[in-house]
Amino acid sequence: MESLIPTWQVSFLGAVLAWMVLSSMFNVTRIIRSLTQPWVSSCVISGIPIILQIQKYQHTYLDALFTGLSCLVSVPFYTGFLPLLFWSGHGKLARNMTLLMALCDYAGNCVKDVVSAPRPKSVRILTVTADEKDFAMEYGLPSSHTLNTVCLSGYLLHYILAYNGNSDASYELVGIAFVCVFVGLIGFGRVYLGMHSVIDIIGGLFLGLTILKFWLCVHEQVDNFVVSGQNVTSFWVAISFLSLFAYPTPELPTPSFEYHTAFTGVALGIVTGVQQTYDNFHHEHVARVFTPQLPMLAFACRILVGIPTILLVKFCSKALAKWILPITANALGISLKSSGYVPALTASSMVKKSNEVKQSNGYLQKMLFFSNQDSFDVDTGIRLLQYAGLAWSVVDLVPSIFTQLNL
């Protein structure tokens, strides 16, 4: 009986598959877009005067302040910050924030690509960082920065209050006020920088509060499942795979799906690594930073050892995936293309398209209901495995090295 897959897992995966089939059959994305896009677009246009009015107070210091705050709550920052949180000994907080971030990234990007509402035009963009240039290629509603800030700062406050066991109402009030001011600055900064309209900020705030409320209801159950549940790894692999297909097609291509794929890989690597090594490295009695068991010098040494290691693993994971996935797909008869990771596939897919080669798909590809595509982009699988390998090294390989070095 222990080896059987729990009924709730089968039901959950079945529900996701059913939703994918039904939404594809009835063009749910197009229906929702036709109902929401005109209204949101009109709100974006009507909000442009507000942005221009705010930008009249443009100043170099304000540019630097709001650009810095935006970088502080961006996905790349959290990707770099979360490993430090794991290595500091706060494994439960790091696990929950990683999975919450993955949920926010998926939900926010789904809404962006379903609605496909434009960002504000005819306004000055007051930030020129490389990340902001990438973000500007996405659709506007909701503001991911606002959404992520609401969820992660709200959950961090919840964790701090629960961890300290302080029931003082004034202490909680100060924490809530700080989070509200911080969220307000982020939202206002996105409008000031010309990256979002007011409706985008409101959408991010509403969606963020909804996700945060949901997560606070289920985070204990999710964490218990990750650290001690049954059939964890195979279930999470299935969910990660399905999430790549249970994603809406945007009106025009954007990088949103790439961000979703990357953080789905991060969540997969974290869950897989923690589930295997919880009793060794991630239980509640591990050494925590700023304690005699883990002084600041030892934590700094962990960072110096850990960062190069996970970057090396990321590079190796990508190289290995670029080699294995095309071979595996070829053996299974699945036609592949590449957007850039595998030059040989990029060239071959262009030749096939220009010559209109008519070749039947493999058997496995015919069995998949989503195989109406001529070929699948191997870059998606490479990106997923690359970030899964990176995240696995954060919670499994690197802590093993720390143990060997007595860190």
mmCIF file of N, CA, C and O in Angstrom, residues 345-381:
data_model
loop_
_atom_site.group_PDB
_atom_site.id
_atom_site.type_symbol
_atom_site.label_atom_id
_atom_site.label_comp_id
_atom_site.label_asym_id
_atom_site.label_seq_id
_atom_site.Cartn_x
_atom_site.Cartn_y
_atom_site.Cartn_z
ATOM 1 N N LEU A 345 19.765 22.585 -34.319
ATOM 2 C CA LEU A 345 18.315 22.444 -34.439
ATOM 3 C C LEU A 345 17.688 23.704 -35.010
ATOM 4 O O LEU A 345 16.702 23.640 -35.741
ATOM 5 N N THR A 346 18.246 24.849 -34.681
ATOM 6 C CA THR A 346 17.740 26.102 -35.235
ATOM 7 C C THR A 346 17.877 26.104 -36.749
ATOM 8 O O THR A 346 16.949 26.450 -37.487
ATOM 9 N N ALA A 347 19.046 25.700 -37.224
ATOM 10 C CA ALA A 347 19.280 25.672 -38.665
ATOM 11 C C ALA A 347 18.421 24.629 -39.354
ATOM 12 O O ALA A 347 17.821 24.883 -40.402
ATOM 13 N N SER A 348 18.311 23.427 -38.745
ATOM 14 C CA SER A 348 17.548 22.353 -39.382
ATOM 15 C C SER A 348 16.066 22.668 -39.431
ATOM 16 O O SER A 348 15.382 22.357 -40.405
ATOM 17 N N SER A 349 15.548 23.328 -38.380
ATOM 18 C CA SER A 349 14.125 23.677 -38.380
ATOM 19 C C SER A 349 13.827 24.720 -39.450
ATOM 20 O O SER A 349 12.762 24.697 -40.079
ATOM 21 N N MET A 350 14.768 25.637 -39.698
ATOM 22 C CA MET A 350 14.558 26.635 -40.742
ATOM 23 C C MET A 350 14.586 25.991 -42.123
ATOM 24 O O MET A 350 13.793 26.337 -43.006
ATOM 25 N N VAL A 351 15.462 24.996 -42.313
ATOM 26 C CA VAL A 351 15.527 24.303 -43.599
ATOM 27 C C VAL A 351 14.246 23.524 -43.856
ATOM 28 O O VAL A 351 13.679 23.552 -44.944
ATOM 29 N N LYS A 352 13.761 22.859 -42.807
ATOM 30 C CA LYS A 352 12.535 22.087 -42.961
ATOM 31 C C LYS A 352 11.360 22.997 -43.289
ATOM 32 O O LYS A 352 10.497 22.671 -44.098
ATOM 33 N N LYS A 353 11.322 24.142 -42.654
ATOM 34 C CA LYS A 353 10.219 25.060 -42.895
ATOM 35 C C LYS A 353 10.278 25.618 -44.310
ATOM 36 O O LYS A 353 9.265 25.751 -44.996
ATOM 37 N N SER A 354 11.473 25.970 -44.793
ATOM 38 C CA SER A 354 11.602 26.564 -46.115
ATOM 39 C C SER A 354 11.312 25.548 -47.214
ATOM 40 O O SER A 354 10.788 25.890 -48.257
ATOM 41 N N ASN A 355 11.695 24.289 -46.983
ATOM 42 C CA ASN A 355 11.475 23.248 -47.993
ATOM 43 C C ASN A 355 10.139 22.546 -47.836
ATOM 44 O O ASN A 355 9.783 21.695 -48.656
ATOM 45 N N GLU A 356 9.407 22.902 -46.757
ATOM 46 C CA GLU A 356 8.098 22.313 -46.468
ATOM 47 C C GLU A 356 8.173 20.781 -46.489
ATOM 48 O O GLU A 356 7.451 20.087 -47.217
ATOM 49 N N VAL A 357 9.069 20.282 -45.683
ATOM 50 C CA VAL A 357 9.235 18.836 -45.608
ATOM 51 C C VAL A 357 8.026 18.236 -44.911
ATOM 52 O O VAL A 357 7.640 18.679 -43.824
ATOM 53 N N LYS A 358 7.422 17.239 -45.539
ATOM 54 C CA LYS A 358 6.259 16.585 -44.968
ATOM 55 C C LYS A 358 6.701 15.255 -44.366
ATOM 56 O O LYS A 358 7.011 14.314 -45.078
ATOM 57 N N GLN A 359 6.710 15.206 -43.050
ATOM 58 C CA GLN A 359 7.154 14.002 -42.373
ATOM 59 C C GLN A 359 6.225 13.762 -41.195
ATOM 60 O O GLN A 359 5.913 14.684 -40.442
ATOM 61 N N SER A 360 5.776 12.550 -41.029
ATOM 62 C CA SER A 360 4.834 12.239 -39.957
ATOM 63 C C SER A 360 5.526 12.340 -38.614
ATOM 64 O O SER A 360 6.710 12.014 -38.480
ATOM 65 N N ASN A 361 4.788 12.772 -37.601
ATOM 66 C CA ASN A 361 5.330 12.878 -36.259
ATOM 67 C C ASN A 361 5.505 11.481 -35.662
ATOM 68 O O ASN A 361 4.898 10.508 -36.107
ATOM 69 N N GLY A 362 6.329 11.417 -34.614
ATOM 70 C CA GLY A 362 6.542 10.146 -33.933
ATOM 71 C C GLY A 362 5.291 9.682 -33.224
ATOM 72 O O GLY A 362 4.349 10.441 -32.977
ATOM 73 N N TYR A 363 5.324 8.405 -32.821
ATOM 74 C CA TYR A 363 4.149 7.809 -32.181
ATOM 75 C C TYR A 363 3.799 8.519 -30.886
ATOM 76 O O TYR A 363 2.642 8.831 -30.618
ATOM 77 N N LEU A 364 4.845 8.789 -30.066
ATOM 78 C CA LEU A 364 4.582 9.454 -28.785
ATOM 79 C C LEU A 364 3.983 10.834 -29.016
ATOM 80 O O LEU A 364 3.055 11.241 -28.319
ATOM 81 N N GLN A 365 4.491 11.547 -29.996
ATOM 82 C CA GLN A 365 3.988 12.887 -30.266
ATOM 83 C C GLN A 365 2.528 12.833 -30.716
ATOM 84 O O GLN A 365 1.733 13.705 -30.403
ATOM 85 N N LYS A 366 2.160 11.781 -31.470
ATOM 86 C CA LYS A 366 0.772 11.645 -31.901
ATOM 87 C C LYS A 366 -0.154 11.348 -30.730
ATOM 88 O O LYS A 366 -1.329 11.682 -30.753
ATOM 89 N N MET A 367 0.396 10.676 -29.714
ATOM 90 C CA MET A 367 -0.429 10.320 -28.560
ATOM 91 C C MET A 367 -0.782 11.530 -27.716
ATOM 92 O O MET A 367 -1.765 11.531 -26.991
ATOM 93 N N LEU A 368 0.023 12.582 -27.764
ATOM 94 C CA LEU A 368 -0.208 13.761 -26.938
ATOM 95 C C LEU A 368 -1.259 14.652 -27.579
ATOM 96 O O LEU A 368 -1.148 15.010 -28.743
ATOM 97 N N PHE A 369 -2.266 15.052 -26.801
ATOM 98 C CA PHE A 369 -3.361 15.847 -27.377
ATOM 99 C C PHE A 369 -2.912 17.236 -27.765
ATOM 100 O O PHE A 369 -3.579 17.926 -28.514
ATOM 101 N N PHE A 370 -1.741 17.661 -27.209
ATOM 102 C CA PHE A 370 -1.246 18.990 -27.550
ATOM 103 C C PHE A 370 -0.237 18.934 -28.691
ATOM 104 O O PHE A 370 0.516 19.862 -28.893
ATOM 105 N N SER A 371 -0.234 17.815 -29.470
ATOM 106 C CA SER A 371 0.776 17.657 -30.515
ATOM 107 C C SER A 371 0.359 18.252 -31.844
ATOM 108 O O SER A 371 0.810 17.829 -32.884
ATOM 109 N N ASN A 372 -0.538 19.252 -31.804
ATOM 110 C CA ASN A 372 -0.881 19.917 -33.054
ATOM 111 C C ASN A 372 0.258 20.818 -33.526
ATOM 112 O O ASN A 372 0.211 21.356 -34.619
ATOM 113 N N GLN A 373 1.292 20.968 -32.699
ATOM 114 C CA GLN A 373 2.465 21.713 -33.110
ATOM 115 C C GLN A 373 3.311 20.838 -34.042
ATOM 116 O O GLN A 373 3.329 19.618 -33.933
ATOM 117 N N ASP A 374 4.004 21.468 -34.980
ATOM 118 C CA ASP A 374 4.903 20.734 -35.863
ATOM 119 C C ASP A 374 6.118 20.227 -35.090
ATOM 120 O O ASP A 374 6.667 19.175 -35.402
ATOM 121 N N SER A 375 6.544 20.982 -34.105
ATOM 122 C CA SER A 375 7.706 20.586 -33.313
ATOM 123 C C SER A 375 7.665 21.309 -31.980
ATOM 124 O O SER A 375 6.947 22.291 -31.808
ATOM 125 N N PHE A 376 8.443 20.803 -31.047
ATOM 126 C CA PHE A 376 8.516 21.384 -29.715
ATOM 127 C C PHE A 376 9.851 22.105 -29.528
ATOM 128 O O PHE A 376 10.877 21.645 -30.027
ATOM 129 N N ASP A 377 9.809 23.192 -28.783
ATOM 130 C CA ASP A 377 11.021 23.983 -28.569
ATOM 131 C C ASP A 377 11.859 23.331 -27.474
ATOM 132 O O ASP A 377 11.469 23.319 -26.302
ATOM 133 N N VAL A 378 13.002 22.795 -27.846
ATOM 134 C CA VAL A 378 13.860 22.109 -26.885
ATOM 135 C C VAL A 378 14.417 23.076 -25.855
ATOM 136 O O VAL A 378 14.808 22.666 -24.753
ATOM 137 N N ASP A 379 14.448 24.362 -26.161
ATOM 138 C CA ASP A 379 14.962 25.348 -25.210
ATOM 139 C C ASP A 379 14.156 25.346 -23.915
ATOM 140 O O ASP A 379 14.700 25.628 -22.840
ATOM 141 N N THR A 380 12.864 25.030 -24.008
ATOM 142 C CA THR A 380 12.026 24.980 -22.804
ATOM 143 C C THR A 380 12.521 23.891 -21.858
ATOM 144 O O THR A 380 12.689 24.119 -20.651
ATOM 145 N N GLY A 381 12.764 22.697 -22.387
ATOM 146 C CA GLY A 381 13.268 21.615 -21.553
ATOM 147 C C GLY A 381 14.650 21.897 -21.018
ATOM 148 O O GLY A 381 14.962 21.578 -19.853
#
